[in-house]
Coordinates of C-alpha atoms in Angstrom, one line a residue:
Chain A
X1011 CA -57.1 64.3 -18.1
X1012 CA -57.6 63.4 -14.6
X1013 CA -56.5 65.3 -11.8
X1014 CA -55.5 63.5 -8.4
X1015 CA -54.8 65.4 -5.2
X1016 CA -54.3 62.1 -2.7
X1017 CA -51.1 59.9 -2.0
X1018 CA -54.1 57.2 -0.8
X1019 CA -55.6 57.3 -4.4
X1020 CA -52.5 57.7 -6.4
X1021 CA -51.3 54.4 -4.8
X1022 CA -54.4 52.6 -5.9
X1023 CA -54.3 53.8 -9.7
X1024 CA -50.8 52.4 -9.3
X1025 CA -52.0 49.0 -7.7
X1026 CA -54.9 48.8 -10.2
X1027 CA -52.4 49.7 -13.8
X1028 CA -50.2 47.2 -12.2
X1029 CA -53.1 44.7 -11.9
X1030 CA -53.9 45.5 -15.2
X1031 CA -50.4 45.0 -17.1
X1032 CA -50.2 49.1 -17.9
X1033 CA -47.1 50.2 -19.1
X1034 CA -46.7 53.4 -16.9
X1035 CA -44.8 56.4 -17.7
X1036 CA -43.6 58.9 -14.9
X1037 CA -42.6 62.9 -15.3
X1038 CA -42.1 64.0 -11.9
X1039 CA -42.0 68.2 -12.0
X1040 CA -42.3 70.6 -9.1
X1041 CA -44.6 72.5 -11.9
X1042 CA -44.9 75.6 -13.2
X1043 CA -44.3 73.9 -16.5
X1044 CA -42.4 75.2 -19.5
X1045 CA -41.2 73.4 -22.9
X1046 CA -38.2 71.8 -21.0
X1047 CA -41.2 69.6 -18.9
X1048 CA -43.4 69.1 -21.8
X1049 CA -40.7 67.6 -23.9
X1050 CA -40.9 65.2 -21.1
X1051 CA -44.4 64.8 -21.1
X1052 CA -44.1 63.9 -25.1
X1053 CA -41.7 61.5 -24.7
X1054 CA -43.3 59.7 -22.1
X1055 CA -46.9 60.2 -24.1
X1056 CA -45.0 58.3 -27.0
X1057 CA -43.6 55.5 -25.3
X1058 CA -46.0 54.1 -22.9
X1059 CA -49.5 53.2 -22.0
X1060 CA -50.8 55.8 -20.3
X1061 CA -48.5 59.0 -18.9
X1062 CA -48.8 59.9 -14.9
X1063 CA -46.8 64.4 -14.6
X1064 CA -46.8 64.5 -10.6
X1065 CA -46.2 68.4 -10.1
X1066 CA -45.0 68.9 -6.3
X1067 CA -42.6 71.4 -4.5
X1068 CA -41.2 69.1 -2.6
X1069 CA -39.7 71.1 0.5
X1070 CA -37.1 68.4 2.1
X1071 CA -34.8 69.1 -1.2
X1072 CA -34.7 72.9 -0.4
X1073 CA -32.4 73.9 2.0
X1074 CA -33.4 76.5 4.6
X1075 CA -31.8 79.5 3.3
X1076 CA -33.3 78.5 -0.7
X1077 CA -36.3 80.0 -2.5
X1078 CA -39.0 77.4 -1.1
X1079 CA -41.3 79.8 -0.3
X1080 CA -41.3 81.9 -3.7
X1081 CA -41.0 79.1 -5.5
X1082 CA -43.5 80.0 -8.6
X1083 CA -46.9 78.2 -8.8
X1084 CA -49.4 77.8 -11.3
X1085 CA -51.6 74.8 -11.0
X1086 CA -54.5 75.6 -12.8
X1087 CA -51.7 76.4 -16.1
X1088 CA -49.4 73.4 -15.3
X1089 CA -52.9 71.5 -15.7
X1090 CA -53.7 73.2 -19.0
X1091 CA -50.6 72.3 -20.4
X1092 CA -50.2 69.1 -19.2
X1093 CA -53.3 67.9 -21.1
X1094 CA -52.4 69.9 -24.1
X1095 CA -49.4 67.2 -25.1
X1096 CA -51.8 64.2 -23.9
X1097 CA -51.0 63.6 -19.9
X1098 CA -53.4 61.2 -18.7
X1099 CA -53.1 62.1 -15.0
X1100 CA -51.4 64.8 -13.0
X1101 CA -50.4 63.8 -9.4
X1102 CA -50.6 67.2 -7.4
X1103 CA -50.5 66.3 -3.6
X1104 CA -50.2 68.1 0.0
X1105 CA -47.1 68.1 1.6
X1106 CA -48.3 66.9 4.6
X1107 CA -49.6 64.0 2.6
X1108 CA -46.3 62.8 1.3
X1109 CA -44.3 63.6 4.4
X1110 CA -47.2 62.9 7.6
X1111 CA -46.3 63.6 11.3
X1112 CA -44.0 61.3 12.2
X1113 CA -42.5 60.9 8.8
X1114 CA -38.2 59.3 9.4
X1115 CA -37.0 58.3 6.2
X1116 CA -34.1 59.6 4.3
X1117 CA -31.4 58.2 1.9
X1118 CA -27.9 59.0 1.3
X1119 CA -25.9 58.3 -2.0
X1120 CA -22.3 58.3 -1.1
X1121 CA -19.6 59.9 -4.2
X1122 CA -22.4 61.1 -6.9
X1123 CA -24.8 63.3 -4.6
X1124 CA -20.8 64.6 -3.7
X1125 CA -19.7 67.0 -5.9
X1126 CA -21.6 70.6 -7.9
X1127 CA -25.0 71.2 -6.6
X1128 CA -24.7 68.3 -3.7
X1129 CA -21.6 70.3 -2.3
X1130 CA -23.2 74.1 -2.3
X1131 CA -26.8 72.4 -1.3
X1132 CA -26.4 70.1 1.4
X1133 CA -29.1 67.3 1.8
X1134 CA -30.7 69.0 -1.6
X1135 CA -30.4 65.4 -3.7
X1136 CA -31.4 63.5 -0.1
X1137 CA -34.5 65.3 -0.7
X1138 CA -34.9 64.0 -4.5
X1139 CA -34.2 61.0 -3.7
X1140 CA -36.2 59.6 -1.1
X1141 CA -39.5 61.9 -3.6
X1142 CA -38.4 60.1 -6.4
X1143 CA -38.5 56.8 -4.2
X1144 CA -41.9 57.7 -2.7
X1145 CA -43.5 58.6 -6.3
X1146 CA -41.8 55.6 -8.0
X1147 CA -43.6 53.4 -5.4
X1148 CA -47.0 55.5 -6.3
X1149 CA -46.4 55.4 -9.7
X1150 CA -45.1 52.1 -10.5
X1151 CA -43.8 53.3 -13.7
X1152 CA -42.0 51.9 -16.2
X1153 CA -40.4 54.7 -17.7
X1154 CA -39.5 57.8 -15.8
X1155 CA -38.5 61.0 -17.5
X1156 CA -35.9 63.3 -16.3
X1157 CA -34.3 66.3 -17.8
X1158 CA -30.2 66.6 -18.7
X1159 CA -30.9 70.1 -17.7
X1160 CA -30.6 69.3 -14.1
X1161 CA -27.4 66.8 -15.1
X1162 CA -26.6 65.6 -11.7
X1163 CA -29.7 64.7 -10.7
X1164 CA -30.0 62.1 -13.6
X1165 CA -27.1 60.4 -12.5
X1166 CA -28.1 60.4 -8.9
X1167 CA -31.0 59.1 -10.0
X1168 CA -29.4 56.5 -12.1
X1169 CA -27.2 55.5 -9.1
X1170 CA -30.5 55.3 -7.1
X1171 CA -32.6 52.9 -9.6
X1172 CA -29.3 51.2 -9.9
X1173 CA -28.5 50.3 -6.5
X1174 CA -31.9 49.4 -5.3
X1175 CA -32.8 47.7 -8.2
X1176 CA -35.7 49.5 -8.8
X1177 CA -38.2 48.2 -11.6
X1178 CA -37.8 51.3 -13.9
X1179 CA -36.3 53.0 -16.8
X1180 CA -35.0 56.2 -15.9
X1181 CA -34.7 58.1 -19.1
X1182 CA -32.4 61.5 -18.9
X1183 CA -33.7 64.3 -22.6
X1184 CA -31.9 66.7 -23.8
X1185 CA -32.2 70.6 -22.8
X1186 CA -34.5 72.6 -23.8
X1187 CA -33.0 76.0 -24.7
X1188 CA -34.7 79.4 -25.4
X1189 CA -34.1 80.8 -29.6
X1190 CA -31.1 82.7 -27.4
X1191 CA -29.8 80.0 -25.7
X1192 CA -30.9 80.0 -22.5
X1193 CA -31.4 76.8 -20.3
X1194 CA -35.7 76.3 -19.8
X1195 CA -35.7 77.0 -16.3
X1196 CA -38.7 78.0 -13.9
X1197 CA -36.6 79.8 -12.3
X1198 CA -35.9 81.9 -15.4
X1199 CA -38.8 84.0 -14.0
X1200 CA -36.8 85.7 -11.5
X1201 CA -34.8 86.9 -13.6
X1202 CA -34.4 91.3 -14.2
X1203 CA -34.2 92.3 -18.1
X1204 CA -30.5 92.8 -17.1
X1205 CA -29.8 89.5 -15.8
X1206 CA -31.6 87.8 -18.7
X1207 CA -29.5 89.2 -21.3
X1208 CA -26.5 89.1 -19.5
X1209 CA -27.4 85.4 -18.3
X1210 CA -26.3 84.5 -22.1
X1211 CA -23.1 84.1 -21.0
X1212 CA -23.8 80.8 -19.8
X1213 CA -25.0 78.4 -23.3
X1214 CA -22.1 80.8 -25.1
X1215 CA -19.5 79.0 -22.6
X1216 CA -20.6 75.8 -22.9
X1217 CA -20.2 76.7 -26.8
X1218 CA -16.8 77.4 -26.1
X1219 CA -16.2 74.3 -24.1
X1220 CA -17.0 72.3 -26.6
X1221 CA -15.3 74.0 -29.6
X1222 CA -12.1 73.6 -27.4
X1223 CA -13.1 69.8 -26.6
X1224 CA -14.0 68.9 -30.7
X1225 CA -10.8 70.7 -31.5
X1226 CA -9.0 68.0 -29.4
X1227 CA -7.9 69.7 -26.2
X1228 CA -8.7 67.1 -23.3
X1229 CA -7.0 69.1 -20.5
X1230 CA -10.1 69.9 -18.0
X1231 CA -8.2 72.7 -16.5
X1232 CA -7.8 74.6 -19.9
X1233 CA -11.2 74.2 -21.0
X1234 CA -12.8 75.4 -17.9
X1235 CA -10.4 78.3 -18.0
X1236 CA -11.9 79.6 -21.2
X1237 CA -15.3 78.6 -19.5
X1238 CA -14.8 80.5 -16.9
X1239 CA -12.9 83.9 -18.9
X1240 CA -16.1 83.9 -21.1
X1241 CA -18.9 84.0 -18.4
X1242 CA -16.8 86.6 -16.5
X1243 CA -17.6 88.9 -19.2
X1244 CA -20.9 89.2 -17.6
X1245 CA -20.6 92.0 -14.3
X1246 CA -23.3 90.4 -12.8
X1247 CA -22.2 86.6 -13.1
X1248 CA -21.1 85.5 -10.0
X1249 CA -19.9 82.0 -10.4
X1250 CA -20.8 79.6 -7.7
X1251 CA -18.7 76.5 -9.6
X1252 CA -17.3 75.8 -13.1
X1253 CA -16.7 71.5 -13.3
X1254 CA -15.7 68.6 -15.4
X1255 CA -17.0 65.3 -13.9
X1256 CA -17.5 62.0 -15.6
X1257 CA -20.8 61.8 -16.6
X1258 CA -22.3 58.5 -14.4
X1259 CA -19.9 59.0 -11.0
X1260 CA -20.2 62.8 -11.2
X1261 CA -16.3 62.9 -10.3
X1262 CA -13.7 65.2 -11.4
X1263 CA -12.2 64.5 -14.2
X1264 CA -8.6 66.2 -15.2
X1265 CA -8.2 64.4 -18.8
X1266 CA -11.6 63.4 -20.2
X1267 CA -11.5 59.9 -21.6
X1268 CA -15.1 58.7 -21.5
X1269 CA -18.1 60.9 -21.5
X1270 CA -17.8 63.3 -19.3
X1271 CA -20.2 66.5 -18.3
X1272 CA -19.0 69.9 -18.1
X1273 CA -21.2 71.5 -15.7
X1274 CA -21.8 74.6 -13.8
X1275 CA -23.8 76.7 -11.6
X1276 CA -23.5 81.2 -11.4
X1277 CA -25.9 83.5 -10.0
X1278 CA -27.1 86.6 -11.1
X1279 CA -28.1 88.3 -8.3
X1280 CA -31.0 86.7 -6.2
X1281 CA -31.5 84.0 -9.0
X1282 CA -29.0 80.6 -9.1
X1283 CA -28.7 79.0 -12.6
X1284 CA -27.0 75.8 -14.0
X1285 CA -26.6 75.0 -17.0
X1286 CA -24.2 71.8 -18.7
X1287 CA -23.0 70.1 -21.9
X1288 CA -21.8 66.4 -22.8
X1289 CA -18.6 65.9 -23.8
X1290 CA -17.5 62.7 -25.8
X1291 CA -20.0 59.9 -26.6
X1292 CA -21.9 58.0 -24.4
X1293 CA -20.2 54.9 -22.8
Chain B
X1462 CA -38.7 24.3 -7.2
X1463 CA -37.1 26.9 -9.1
X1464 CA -33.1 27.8 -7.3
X1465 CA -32.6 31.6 -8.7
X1466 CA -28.7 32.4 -8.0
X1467 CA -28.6 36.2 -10.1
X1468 CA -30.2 39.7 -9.4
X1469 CA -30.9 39.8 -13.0
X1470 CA -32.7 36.7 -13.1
X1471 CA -34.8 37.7 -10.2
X1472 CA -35.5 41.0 -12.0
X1473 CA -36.2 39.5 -14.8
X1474 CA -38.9 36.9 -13.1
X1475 CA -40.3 40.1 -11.1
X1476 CA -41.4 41.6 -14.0
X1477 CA -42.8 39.1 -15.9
X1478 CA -44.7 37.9 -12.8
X1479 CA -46.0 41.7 -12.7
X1480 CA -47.0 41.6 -16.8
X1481 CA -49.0 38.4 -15.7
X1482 CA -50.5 40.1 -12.7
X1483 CA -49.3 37.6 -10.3
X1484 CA -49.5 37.9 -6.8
X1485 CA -46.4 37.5 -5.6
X1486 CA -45.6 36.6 -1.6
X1487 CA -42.2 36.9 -0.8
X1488 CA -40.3 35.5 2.6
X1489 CA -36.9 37.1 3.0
X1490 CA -34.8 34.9 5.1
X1491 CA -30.4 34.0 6.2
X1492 CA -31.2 31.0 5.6
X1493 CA -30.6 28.2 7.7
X1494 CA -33.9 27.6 8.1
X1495 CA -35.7 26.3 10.9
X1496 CA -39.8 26.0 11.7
X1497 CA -40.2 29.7 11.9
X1498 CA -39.2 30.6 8.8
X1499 CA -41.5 27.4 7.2
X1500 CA -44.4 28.7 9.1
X1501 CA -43.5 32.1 7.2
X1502 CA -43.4 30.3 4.3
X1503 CA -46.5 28.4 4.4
X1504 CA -48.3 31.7 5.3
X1505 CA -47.1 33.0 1.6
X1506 CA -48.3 29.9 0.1
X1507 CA -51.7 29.7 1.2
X1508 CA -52.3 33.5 0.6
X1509 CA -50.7 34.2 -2.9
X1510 CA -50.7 32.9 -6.1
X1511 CA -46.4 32.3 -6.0
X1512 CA -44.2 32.2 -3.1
X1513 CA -40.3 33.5 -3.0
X1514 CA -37.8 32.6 -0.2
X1515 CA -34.6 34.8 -0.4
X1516 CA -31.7 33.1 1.4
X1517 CA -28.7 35.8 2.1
X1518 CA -26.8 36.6 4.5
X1519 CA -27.0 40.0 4.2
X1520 CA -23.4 41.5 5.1
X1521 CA -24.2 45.2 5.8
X1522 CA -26.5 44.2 8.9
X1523 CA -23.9 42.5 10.4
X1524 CA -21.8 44.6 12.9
X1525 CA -17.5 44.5 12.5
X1526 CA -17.2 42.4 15.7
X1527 CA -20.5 40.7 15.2
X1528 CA -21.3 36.8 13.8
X1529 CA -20.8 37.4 9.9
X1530 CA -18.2 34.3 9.1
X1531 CA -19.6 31.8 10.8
X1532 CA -23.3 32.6 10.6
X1533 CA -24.6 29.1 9.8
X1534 CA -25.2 28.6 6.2
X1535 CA -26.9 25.3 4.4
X1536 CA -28.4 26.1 1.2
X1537 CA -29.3 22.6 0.2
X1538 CA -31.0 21.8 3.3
X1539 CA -32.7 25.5 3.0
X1540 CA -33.9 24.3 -0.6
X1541 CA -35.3 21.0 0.1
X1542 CA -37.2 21.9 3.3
X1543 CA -38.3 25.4 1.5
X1544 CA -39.7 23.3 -1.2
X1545 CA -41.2 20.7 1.6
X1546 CA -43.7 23.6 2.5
X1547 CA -44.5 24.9 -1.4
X1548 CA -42.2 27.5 -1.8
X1549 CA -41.8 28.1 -5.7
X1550 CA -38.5 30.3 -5.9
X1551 CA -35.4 30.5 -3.7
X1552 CA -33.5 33.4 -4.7
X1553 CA -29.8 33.0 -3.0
X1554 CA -27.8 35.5 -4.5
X1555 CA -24.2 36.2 -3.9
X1556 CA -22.7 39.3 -1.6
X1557 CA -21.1 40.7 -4.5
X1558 CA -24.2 40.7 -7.1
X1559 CA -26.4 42.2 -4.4
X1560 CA -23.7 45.0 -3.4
X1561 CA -21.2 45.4 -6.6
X1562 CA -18.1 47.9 -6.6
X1563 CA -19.2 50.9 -6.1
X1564 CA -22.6 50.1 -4.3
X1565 CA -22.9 53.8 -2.5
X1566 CA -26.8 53.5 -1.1
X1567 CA -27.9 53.5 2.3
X1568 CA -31.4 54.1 4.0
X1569 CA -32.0 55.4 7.9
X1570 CA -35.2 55.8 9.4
X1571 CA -35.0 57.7 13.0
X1572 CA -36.8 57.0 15.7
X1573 CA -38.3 52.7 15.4
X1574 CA -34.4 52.3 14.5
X1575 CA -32.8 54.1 17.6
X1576 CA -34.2 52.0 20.6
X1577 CA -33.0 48.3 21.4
X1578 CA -31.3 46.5 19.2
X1579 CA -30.6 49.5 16.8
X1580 CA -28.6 51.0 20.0
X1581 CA -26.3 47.8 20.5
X1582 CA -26.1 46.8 16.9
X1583 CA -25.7 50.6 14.9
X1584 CA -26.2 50.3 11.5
X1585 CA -27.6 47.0 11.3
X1586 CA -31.3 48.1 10.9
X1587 CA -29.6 50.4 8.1
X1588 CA -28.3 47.4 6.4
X1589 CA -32.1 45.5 6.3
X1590 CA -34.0 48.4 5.4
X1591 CA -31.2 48.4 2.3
X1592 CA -31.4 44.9 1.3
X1593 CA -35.2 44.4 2.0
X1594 CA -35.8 47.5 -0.6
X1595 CA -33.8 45.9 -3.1
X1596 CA -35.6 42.5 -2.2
X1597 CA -39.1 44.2 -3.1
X1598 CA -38.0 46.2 -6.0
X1599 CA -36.4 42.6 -7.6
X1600 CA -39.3 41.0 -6.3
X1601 CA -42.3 43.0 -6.4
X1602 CA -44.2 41.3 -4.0
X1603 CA -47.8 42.0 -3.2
X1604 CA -47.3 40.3 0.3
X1605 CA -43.7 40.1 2.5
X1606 CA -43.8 38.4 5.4
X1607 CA -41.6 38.7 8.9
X1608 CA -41.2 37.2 12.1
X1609 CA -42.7 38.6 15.5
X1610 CA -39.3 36.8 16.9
X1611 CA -37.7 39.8 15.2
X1612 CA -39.9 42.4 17.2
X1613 CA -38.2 45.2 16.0
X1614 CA -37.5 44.9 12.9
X1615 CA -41.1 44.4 11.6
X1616 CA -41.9 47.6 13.4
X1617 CA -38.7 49.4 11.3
X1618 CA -39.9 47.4 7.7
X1619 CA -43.8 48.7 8.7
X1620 CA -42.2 52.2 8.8
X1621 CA -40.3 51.7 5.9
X1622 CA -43.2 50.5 4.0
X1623 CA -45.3 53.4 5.1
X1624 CA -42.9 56.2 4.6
X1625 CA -41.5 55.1 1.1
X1626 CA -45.4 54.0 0.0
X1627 CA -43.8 50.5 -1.1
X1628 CA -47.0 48.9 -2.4
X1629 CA -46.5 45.8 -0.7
X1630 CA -48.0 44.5 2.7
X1631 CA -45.7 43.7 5.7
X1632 CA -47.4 40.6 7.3
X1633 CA -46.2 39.6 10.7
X1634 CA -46.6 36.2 12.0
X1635 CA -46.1 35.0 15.8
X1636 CA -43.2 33.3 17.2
X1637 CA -42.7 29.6 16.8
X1638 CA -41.4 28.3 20.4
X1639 CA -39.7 24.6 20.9
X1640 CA -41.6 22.7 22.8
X1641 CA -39.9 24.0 26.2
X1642 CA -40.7 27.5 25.5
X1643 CA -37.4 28.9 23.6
X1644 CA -37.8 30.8 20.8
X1645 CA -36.6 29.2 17.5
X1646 CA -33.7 30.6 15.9
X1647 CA -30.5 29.8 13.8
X1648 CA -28.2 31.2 16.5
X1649 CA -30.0 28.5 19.4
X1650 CA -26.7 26.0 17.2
X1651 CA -24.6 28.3 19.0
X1652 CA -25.5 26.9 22.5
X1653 CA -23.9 24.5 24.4
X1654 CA -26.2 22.5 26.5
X1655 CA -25.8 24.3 29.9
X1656 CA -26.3 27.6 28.1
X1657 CA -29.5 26.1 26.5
X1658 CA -31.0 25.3 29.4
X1659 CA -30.4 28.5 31.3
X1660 CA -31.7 30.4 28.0
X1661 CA -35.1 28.8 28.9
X1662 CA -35.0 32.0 31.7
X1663 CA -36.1 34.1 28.2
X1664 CA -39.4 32.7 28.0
X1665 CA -40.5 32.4 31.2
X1666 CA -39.7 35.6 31.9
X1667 CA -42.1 36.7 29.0
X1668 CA -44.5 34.9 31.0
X1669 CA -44.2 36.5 34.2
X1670 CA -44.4 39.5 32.5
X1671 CA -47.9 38.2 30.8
X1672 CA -49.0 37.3 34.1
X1673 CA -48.3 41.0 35.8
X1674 CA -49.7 42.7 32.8
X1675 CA -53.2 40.7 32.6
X1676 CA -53.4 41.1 36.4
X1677 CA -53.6 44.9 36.2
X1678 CA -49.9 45.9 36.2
X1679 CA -49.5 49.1 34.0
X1680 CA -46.5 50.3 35.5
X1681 CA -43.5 49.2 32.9
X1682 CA -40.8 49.3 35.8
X1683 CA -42.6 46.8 38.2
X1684 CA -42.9 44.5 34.9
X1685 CA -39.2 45.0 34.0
X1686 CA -37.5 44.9 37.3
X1687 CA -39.6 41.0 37.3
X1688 CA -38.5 40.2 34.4
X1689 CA -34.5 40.9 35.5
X1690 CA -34.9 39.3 38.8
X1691 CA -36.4 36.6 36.7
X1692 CA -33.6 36.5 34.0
X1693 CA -31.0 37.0 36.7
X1694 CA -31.6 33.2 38.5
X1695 CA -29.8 31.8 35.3
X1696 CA -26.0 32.8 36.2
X1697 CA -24.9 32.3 32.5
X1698 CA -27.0 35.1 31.6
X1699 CA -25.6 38.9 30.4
X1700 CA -28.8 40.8 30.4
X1701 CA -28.5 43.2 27.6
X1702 CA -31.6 45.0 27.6
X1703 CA -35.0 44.7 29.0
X1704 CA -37.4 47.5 27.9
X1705 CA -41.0 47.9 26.9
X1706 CA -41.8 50.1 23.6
X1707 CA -44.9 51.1 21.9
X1708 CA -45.6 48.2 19.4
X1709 CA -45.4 50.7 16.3
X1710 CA -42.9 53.1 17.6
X1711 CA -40.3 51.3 19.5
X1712 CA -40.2 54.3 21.9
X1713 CA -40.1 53.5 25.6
X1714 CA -43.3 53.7 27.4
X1715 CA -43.6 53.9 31.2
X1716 CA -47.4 53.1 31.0
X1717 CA -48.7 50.9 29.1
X1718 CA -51.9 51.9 27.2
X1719 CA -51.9 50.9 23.6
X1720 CA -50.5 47.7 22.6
X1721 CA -46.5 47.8 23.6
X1722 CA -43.7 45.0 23.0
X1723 CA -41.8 43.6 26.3
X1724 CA -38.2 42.9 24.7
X1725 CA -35.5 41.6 25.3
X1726 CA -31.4 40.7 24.5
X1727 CA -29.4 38.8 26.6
X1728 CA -26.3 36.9 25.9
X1729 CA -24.8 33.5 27.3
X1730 CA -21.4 33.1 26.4
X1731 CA -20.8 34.2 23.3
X1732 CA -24.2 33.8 22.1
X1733 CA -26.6 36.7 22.0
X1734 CA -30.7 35.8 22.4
X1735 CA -33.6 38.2 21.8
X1736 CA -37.1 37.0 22.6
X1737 CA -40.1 39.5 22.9
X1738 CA -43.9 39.5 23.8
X1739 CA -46.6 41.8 22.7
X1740 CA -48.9 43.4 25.6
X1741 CA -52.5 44.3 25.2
X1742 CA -54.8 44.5 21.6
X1743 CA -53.0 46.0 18.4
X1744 CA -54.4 49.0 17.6

């Protein structure tokens, strides 16, 4: 496994696979990697020629009041495991290397970037996008690997490959969940003993969702009501939003009729966590 | 001579042309094309192994009140002269296939967008940064080249290149002039014959400028103010702007020391002009 720290030689590899007819697959993580990532990693291992994990914090998708700063960190480990599942190369580079002095570029997504996490984190999936732009660019990958965990941010980025035609796959995996439940998250780490256990609440209610849903009820507003009774048996849940969207235009949806993802974000104290389900088959 | 009229098609080409390792030149164009954009085109010929000429008329750089219906449009003249010079693909794809219901992207760079033309015309450099990113991503072009005629936006597509890492090159090539000095263009149809004569003023006033600035003149008002008085013998001429900008930037600069751009927009009639000149050695 080969480490590279430069945007300078990350764009050459790219030129030179290119050149070479490589069949490229892309994981991009902000690191400190858990099963959820290395799922990813194994499913781009399998399916292409060689596998690029970039791991970078990538500051213009945190707003200024998020957890930037204590984001966790663990190079030397996300390295470790990264070769363990058969990553050819991890991308790690400088901030100031991706976004130089002088830096002006941003994108907007009207309607999908809208709704959940793009309404409580203004200019959050501006921020994914134009990274995922820069390290597709980099990268030139074929596949790219992206978790369902973080369900808006697929479709964004489905919207984004989409609309600007981009030259790759983008490829959403299921959720990793602990034995109990909970959503892999690296974020999990902030979590108290208290908030852990109590964090349950939020895979049970998805549970529920979706035993109402199979059971036939289609009206959003009941199901998120039982959604909503359930996680509020938690004291500490403090629930930031509860939604129903359709699953590519991340809309509201009042009577689900194609797939559509029930999604939503609570905190537990300090620590912000999402968590979603599918409903109904893929369109 | 191969006519491509779908953005799958193109896609598809792109990456086969990639698989093969082909260097790809492309030459976006409107269309309409006269010896400038032929001169672009040879320039991709003799430098990559295929050359593509995109003819649209790109609808979200035109401005509500701007020239949109009766841009002038001839795709079988575009096709038989683009061919004359050894173009190997036209790709002329319809509005609606480039920008289907739904289309929700947009790009901004600040700064290189926000001086001249970007002021008069907002959103229009908005509306080629879009289309010239889909361009690449259908295309995948190794080399894209651009006309020094449009000054300001090959400073905007540089950025855009540079801050998005697009692995392509952005090649600029000079102005081609009629014989009497005006810049060629497919708005110069729009003229009547008193209006092109006058428009000859544009030119020569790029050449008084020359004249000042190889004679020791470094201070950006003395050039300007003889460029206007210049401009302003031609009665038929509505001086929109005169300014000169750093070549890369597009900022205002009061003394010339790196290389800057004299440019200019002025309108007769209904018919707006921009001609420009580059001062001192690129950097």
């Amino acid at each position: 496994m080969k480490l590279v720290k430069t945007v300078a030689e990350m764009q050459e590899l790219g030129r030179l696979w290119r050149a070479e007819g490589k069949k490229v697959g892309l994981v991009p993580t902000m690191g400190y990697l858990h099963e959820g990532h290395l799922t990813l990693a194994k499913e781009a291992v399998a399916n292409n020629d060689l596998t690029v994990m970039s791991v970078f914090v990538n500051p213009i998708q945190f707003g200024a009041n998020e957890d930037l700063d204590v984001y966790p960190r663990d190079l030397a480990g996300d390295i470790a495991k990264a070769e363990s599942v058969g990553v050819d190369y991890v991308f790690a580079p400088e901030a100031r290397d991706m976004y130089p002095k002088g830096f002006a570029a941003s994108i907007n997504l009207t309607g999908v970037t809208e709704t959940l996490c793009g309404q409580s984190r203004p200019g959050h999936f501006q921020g994914v996008c134009v990274v995922i732009t820069k390290l597709f660019n980099l990268v030139q990958p074929a596949n790219a690997y992206f978790g369902q965990k973080d369900g808006q941010q697929l479709a964004v980025l489905k919207k984004l490959a989409k609309d600007f035609n981009m030259p790759v796959k983008i490829n959403g995996v299921p959720i990793v969940r602990e034995a109990d439940g909970l959503a892999k998250s690296s974020r999990n780490v902030y979590l108290d003993e208290e908030c852990r256990r109590q964090a349950l609440v939020l895979s049970q209610s998805l549970a529920v969702a979706k035993r109402l849903y199979d059971g036939g009820e289609r009206d959003a507003e009941v199901i998120k009501a039982a959604v909503r009774a359930h996680i509020e048996t938690a004291p500490l849940a403090d629930i930031e939003y509860i939604e129903i969207v359709d699953a590519l235009t991340m809309q509201p949806v009042a009577r689900p009729e194609q797939q559509v993802m029930l999604a939503l974000a609570v905190r537990f104290k300090t620590t912000r966590l999402i968590d979603n389900i599918l409903l109904g088959e893929e369109v």
